[in-house]
XYZ file of C-alpha atoms in Angstrom:
382
model
C 144.869 187.126 -95.872
C 145.744 186.876 -99.620
C 146.544 183.228 -99.006
C 143.071 182.620 -97.587
C 141.383 184.442 -100.476
C 143.426 182.442 -102.938
C 142.492 179.237 -101.158
C 138.804 180.138 -101.220
C 138.942 180.949 -104.916
C 140.493 177.553 -105.530
C 137.625 175.760 -103.832
C 134.972 174.794 -106.358
C 132.205 174.993 -103.770
C 132.868 178.664 -103.076
C 131.288 181.507 -104.960
C 133.717 184.316 -105.843
C 131.596 186.758 -103.848
C 132.312 184.765 -100.699
C 136.020 184.805 -101.378
C 135.959 188.587 -101.756
C 133.843 189.175 -98.673
C 134.029 186.647 -95.854
C 131.111 188.104 -93.987
C 128.347 187.948 -96.524
C 124.791 189.099 -96.076
C 122.166 186.405 -96.300
C 119.717 187.353 -99.148
C 126.146 161.750 -88.908
C 126.923 160.221 -87.099
C 124.351 157.730 -85.750
C 123.661 157.823 -82.021
C 125.894 155.493 -80.039
C 124.516 152.814 -77.787
C 124.573 153.573 -74.066
C 127.452 151.209 -73.445
C 129.443 152.682 -76.287
C 128.822 156.180 -75.000
C 130.044 155.254 -71.544
C 133.223 153.784 -72.996
C 133.793 156.897 -75.081
C 133.242 159.242 -72.135
C 135.544 157.226 -69.892
C 138.261 157.219 -72.523
C 138.071 160.962 -73.139
C 138.000 161.827 -69.447
C 141.385 160.185 -68.896
C 142.989 163.295 -70.352
C 142.703 166.131 -67.818
C 141.547 169.512 -69.180
C 144.072 172.296 -69.345
C 143.828 176.075 -69.601
C 144.162 177.442 -73.119
C 145.837 180.685 -74.087
C 143.438 183.246 -75.525
C 143.879 183.821 -79.244
C 143.583 187.206 -80.956
C 140.987 185.438 -83.111
C 138.463 185.998 -80.308
C 139.118 189.734 -79.790
C 137.141 192.254 -81.819
C 138.170 195.768 -82.869
C 136.661 197.209 -79.655
C 138.722 194.954 -77.393
C 135.886 192.623 -76.443
C 137.060 189.080 -75.718
C 134.621 186.375 -76.831
C 134.773 183.299 -74.608
C 131.210 182.024 -75.051
C 130.073 180.042 -78.112
C 126.451 179.106 -78.776
C 126.050 176.122 -81.109
C 122.733 175.315 -82.765
C 122.467 171.549 -83.237
C 119.348 171.549 -85.408
C 116.768 173.811 -87.017
C 113.975 171.360 -86.200
C 111.699 171.772 -83.201
C 108.771 169.919 -81.634
C 106.983 173.204 -80.816
C 105.873 176.110 -83.007
C 106.256 179.114 -80.693
C 104.774 182.265 -82.155
C 107.778 184.477 -81.339
C 110.182 181.971 -82.869
C 108.660 181.085 -86.225
C 105.786 182.172 -88.461
C 102.528 180.205 -88.467
C 103.252 178.764 -91.919
C 106.557 177.380 -90.666
C 109.995 177.943 -92.201
C 112.030 176.249 -94.885
C 114.552 173.962 -93.210
C 118.086 173.364 -94.393
C 118.466 169.868 -95.939
C 120.286 167.473 -93.613
C 123.377 167.080 -95.850
C 123.983 170.818 -95.483
C 123.868 170.713 -91.677
C 127.032 170.204 -89.671
C 127.815 166.606 -88.776
C 128.834 165.574 -85.289
C 132.504 165.437 -86.252
C 132.305 168.870 -87.877
C 130.661 170.355 -84.777
C 133.342 168.900 -82.531
C 136.175 170.035 -84.796
C 134.935 173.625 -84.970
C 134.140 173.681 -81.247
C 137.618 172.409 -80.425
C 139.083 175.147 -82.598
C 137.223 177.768 -80.554
C 137.986 176.181 -77.177
C 141.667 175.769 -77.951
C 141.677 179.488 -78.801
C 140.168 180.539 -75.464
C 136.403 179.837 -75.440
C 135.458 178.502 -72.000
C 131.678 178.099 -72.310
C 129.536 176.400 -74.946
C 125.745 176.443 -75.014
C 123.813 173.999 -77.203
C 120.655 175.391 -78.780
C 118.275 174.764 -81.668
C 115.608 174.419 -82.914
C 115.264 171.942 -80.089
C 118.645 170.353 -79.324
C 117.231 167.319 -77.501
C 115.578 165.974 -80.668
C 118.957 165.473 -82.336
C 119.616 161.719 -82.110
C 123.316 162.006 -81.250
C 122.924 164.772 -78.662
C 124.318 162.618 -75.832
C 127.459 161.754 -77.760
C 127.924 165.378 -78.798
C 127.679 166.429 -75.146
C 130.182 163.796 -74.120
C 132.730 164.870 -76.712
C 132.287 168.597 -76.159
C 132.342 168.458 -72.358
C 135.741 166.804 -72.485
C 137.419 169.349 -74.736
C 140.532 170.489 -72.857
C 139.925 173.996 -71.535
C 136.117 174.016 -71.667
C 134.686 174.973 -68.276
C 130.934 174.946 -68.906
C 128.672 173.005 -71.265
C 125.106 174.339 -71.149
C 121.890 173.795 -73.061
C 118.736 175.787 -73.808
C 115.711 173.548 -74.364
C 111.931 173.713 -74.466
C 111.793 170.819 -72.007
C 109.252 168.723 -73.909
C 111.364 165.535 -73.967
C 114.102 166.633 -71.567
C 112.990 164.755 -68.440
C 113.848 161.314 -69.815
C 117.098 162.429 -71.441
C 118.514 164.633 -68.699
C 120.035 161.939 -66.430
C 122.149 160.676 -69.327
C 122.946 164.189 -70.526
C 124.259 165.027 -67.070
C 126.470 161.935 -67.141
C 127.754 163.169 -70.506
C 128.890 166.460 -68.987
C 125.929 168.825 -69.378
C 126.546 171.207 -66.499
C 123.902 173.915 -66.896
C 120.341 173.981 -68.191
C 117.916 176.662 -69.376
C 114.284 175.610 -69.922
C 111.894 177.831 -71.847
C 108.433 178.341 -70.329
C 106.367 181.422 -71.137
C 103.213 180.674 -69.178
C 102.002 178.701 -66.185
C 98.561 178.277 -67.772
C 98.228 175.117 -69.927
C 95.700 176.645 -72.344
C 97.921 179.666 -72.967
C 100.892 177.361 -73.467
C 99.026 175.503 -76.193
C 98.036 178.792 -77.825
C 101.580 180.176 -77.812
C 103.409 177.001 -78.879
C 100.644 175.628 -81.142
C 101.270 172.284 -79.401
C 100.464 170.455 -76.147
C 103.094 169.626 -73.542
C 102.845 172.044 -70.620
C 102.981 169.313 -67.972
C 106.043 167.768 -69.593
C 107.926 171.059 -69.353
C 107.060 171.371 -65.653
C 108.222 167.781 -65.145
C 111.539 168.604 -66.811
C 112.060 171.557 -64.475
C 111.441 169.342 -61.438
C 113.701 166.613 -62.866
C 116.528 169.113 -63.319
C 116.143 170.225 -59.697
C 116.126 166.603 -58.490
C 119.327 165.926 -60.421
C 121.064 168.781 -58.616
C 121.103 171.526 -61.242
C 121.330 174.766 -59.282
C 120.022 177.048 -60.453
C 117.629 175.698 -63.026
C 117.185 178.649 -65.369
C 113.695 179.229 -66.734
C 113.441 181.560 -69.744
C 110.208 183.524 -70.082
C 109.583 185.863 -73.030
C 107.163 188.494 -71.724
C 104.528 189.823 -74.139
C 101.860 192.362 -73.339
C 98.371 190.927 -73.363
C 99.625 187.354 -73.227
C 101.646 186.621 -70.095
C 102.525 189.985 -68.516
C 99.869 189.210 -65.885
C 101.891 186.143 -64.782
C 105.148 187.884 -63.859
C 104.560 187.623 -60.111
C 103.391 184.006 -60.427
C 106.732 183.171 -62.005
C 108.599 184.987 -59.224
C 106.714 182.837 -56.713
C 108.396 179.769 -58.253
C 111.686 180.978 -56.773
C 110.377 180.880 -53.207
C 110.796 177.156 -52.572
C 112.896 176.028 -55.539
C 116.406 176.887 -56.816
C 115.013 178.420 -59.997
C 116.411 181.463 -61.778
C 113.439 182.933 -63.630
C 114.665 185.022 -66.550
C 112.221 187.563 -67.960
C 113.162 188.367 -71.563
C 112.026 191.390 -73.520
C 110.194 190.456 -76.724
C 112.671 190.757 -79.622
C 112.086 191.133 -83.381
C 113.032 188.335 -85.788
C 111.806 187.453 -89.254
C 108.287 186.062 -89.166
C 107.400 186.689 -85.501
C 105.246 189.785 -86.197
C 107.086 191.935 -83.647
C 105.226 195.015 -82.494
C 106.395 197.553 -79.933
C 102.933 197.382 -78.369
C 103.695 193.767 -77.381
C 106.960 194.773 -75.713
C 106.909 194.979 -71.918
C 110.046 196.991 -71.064
C 112.404 196.055 -68.268
C 111.465 199.096 -66.162
C 107.800 198.109 -66.213
C 108.516 194.456 -65.363
C 110.804 195.500 -62.508
C 108.183 197.895 -61.138
C 105.616 195.092 -61.145
C 107.924 192.799 -59.199
C 108.986 195.454 -56.667
C 105.387 196.366 -55.885
C 104.600 192.759 -55.015
C 107.979 191.748 -53.595
C 109.374 194.786 -51.746
C 112.302 192.713 -50.440
C 113.761 192.404 -53.947
C 117.523 193.000 -53.819
C 119.995 193.630 -56.649
C 122.803 191.097 -57.157
C 126.198 192.152 -58.484
C 126.515 191.050 -62.130
C 129.588 189.755 -63.913
C 131.029 192.157 -66.543
C 129.832 189.913 -69.413
C 126.436 189.120 -67.875
C 123.465 189.601 -70.197
C 120.946 189.648 -67.361
C 120.222 192.066 -64.552
C 119.951 189.815 -61.522
C 117.914 190.102 -58.343
C 116.990 188.042 -55.318
C 113.889 188.200 -53.129
C 114.856 187.894 -49.483
C 114.046 184.384 -48.116
C 113.567 182.926 -51.631
C 115.748 180.020 -52.717
C 115.899 181.133 -56.308
C 116.621 184.369 -58.154
C 114.977 186.709 -60.665
C 116.659 188.114 -63.786
C 115.776 190.466 -66.616
C 117.266 190.294 -70.118
C 116.880 193.774 -71.547
C 118.036 193.466 -75.155
C 115.590 196.065 -76.439
C 115.526 198.850 -73.834
C 118.982 198.582 -72.210
C 121.343 196.624 -74.443
C 124.479 194.986 -73.047
C 126.632 195.150 -76.185
C 129.621 196.732 -74.402
C 130.261 193.536 -72.464
C 129.189 191.048 -75.135
C 131.371 187.925 -75.202
C 129.097 185.722 -77.344
C 129.493 184.147 -80.762
C 127.115 181.809 -82.626
C 127.594 178.751 -84.805
C 124.382 177.929 -86.669
C 123.226 174.419 -87.516
C 124.055 174.972 -91.197
C 127.618 175.927 -90.325
C 127.232 179.682 -90.687
C 129.089 181.794 -88.128
C 127.301 184.804 -86.656
C 128.996 187.367 -84.416
C 125.817 189.175 -83.314
C 122.345 187.795 -82.660
C 120.735 190.842 -84.269
C 123.211 191.358 -87.101
C 122.375 190.035 -90.577
C 126.008 189.283 -91.435
C 127.131 185.648 -91.503
C 130.067 183.679 -92.854
C 130.107 179.982 -93.704
C 132.510 177.716 -91.853
C 130.927 174.590 -93.297
C 131.995 175.328 -96.868
C 135.712 175.832 -96.203
C 135.620 172.934 -93.745
C 134.334 170.612 -96.461
C 136.795 172.010 -98.979
C 139.721 170.890 -96.842
C 140.562 174.038 -94.888
C 143.228 173.713 -92.228
C 142.599 174.923 -88.678
C 144.757 177.985 -89.311
C 142.725 178.849 -92.392
C 139.486 178.491 -90.449
C 140.894 180.689 -87.691
C 141.683 183.418 -90.229
C 138.072 183.366 -91.437
C 136.700 183.439 -87.882
C 139.082 186.187 -86.813
C 138.133 188.357 -89.804
C 134.442 188.008 -88.904
C 135.009 188.813 -85.232
C 137.027 191.907 -86.142
C 134.036 193.213 -88.148
C 131.627 192.939 -85.215
C 129.907 196.266 -84.606
C 130.124 198.227 -81.379
C 126.404 197.762 -80.713
C 123.322 196.450 -82.453
C 120.751 198.834 -83.894
C 117.824 200.235 -81.936
C 114.691 198.151 -81.609
C 112.758 199.978 -84.336
C 115.639 199.613 -86.789
C 115.970 195.951 -85.832
C 112.312 195.389 -86.597
C 112.901 196.512 -90.188
C 116.291 194.819 -90.660
C 116.312 191.453 -92.480
C 117.406 188.637 -90.167
C 116.695 184.943 -89.980
C 113.825 183.483 -87.934
C 114.953 182.499 -84.437
C 114.435 178.828 -85.314
C 117.300 179.175 -87.820
C 119.611 181.231 -85.620
C 119.281 179.153 -82.463
C 117.867 180.340 -79.141
């Protein structure tokens, strides 16, 4: 560790405070042509993936092994969802301070070679990044990576998804909070409801199974549509995921808007008495159910009323290169700065490992979270 501190102090781009405390509190490639992308993918795929040994870097002080990395590709978005950013918008990080494609791939490879088996691409809106196909191609072929997923708002996904699938995108989550076009426009401050529905159908046609649909439930806005969303699972391989409304900077969180898991579940059971519980994986964030004779499934993400911190295996790399070990924690450490100062992989691993070791046993309660400074969701990545 003294070596790392000495190295950080010797880097002109580092402030001394960062060198003394790795986890600080927050106070370009051009897109390749289709032919070039195909050549790149074919070349990379010649090398068969192998299993990687798990590094201590990914184990926190409570013994939790982190094998899932969420990477935000951009802070920009083509919607303005009310629970994601304030009405006046947010200040975006200048492009030169965002991670380049090569930097993303280098850091991702460092995690995968240390034992990460799943990467999810987020934003902002990841599909608006011009080199998203090439990033998918390079990441999906990292030796040892088992799953490359993406969370998207679906606005421009339909046209891009066939190519993204060819580039190795194996799982898709599409955000949709209402089935009513007028309410969609009110919530997102933009049009595009039909395009999101088209993206869901396109994903199904391309063989994604399940197609996960994320729905943030808010009292007085869409809590009356819960059963309508469940009906989507009757004929289609959709996993509808009801998410409790969570507090982030600028989204005007109020407990009165929160519809707790128990209430949502009661609503579903009353209308679908054949709802059955599915056994969850130890690191699963959702509580999963199936309605008898439905093709799809129903899930609840209960971050506020029944947290799942004990089994958390997730880490986050933000678009600006900051590394975050907990969605709700304000602590972050920059990987971009040491990366651009010439850090070796071992030096980066020391920084990552130190951050992971400081991860808390559980996040604070929802009322404490509401008063704790944290970035807007558009900055963190969905």
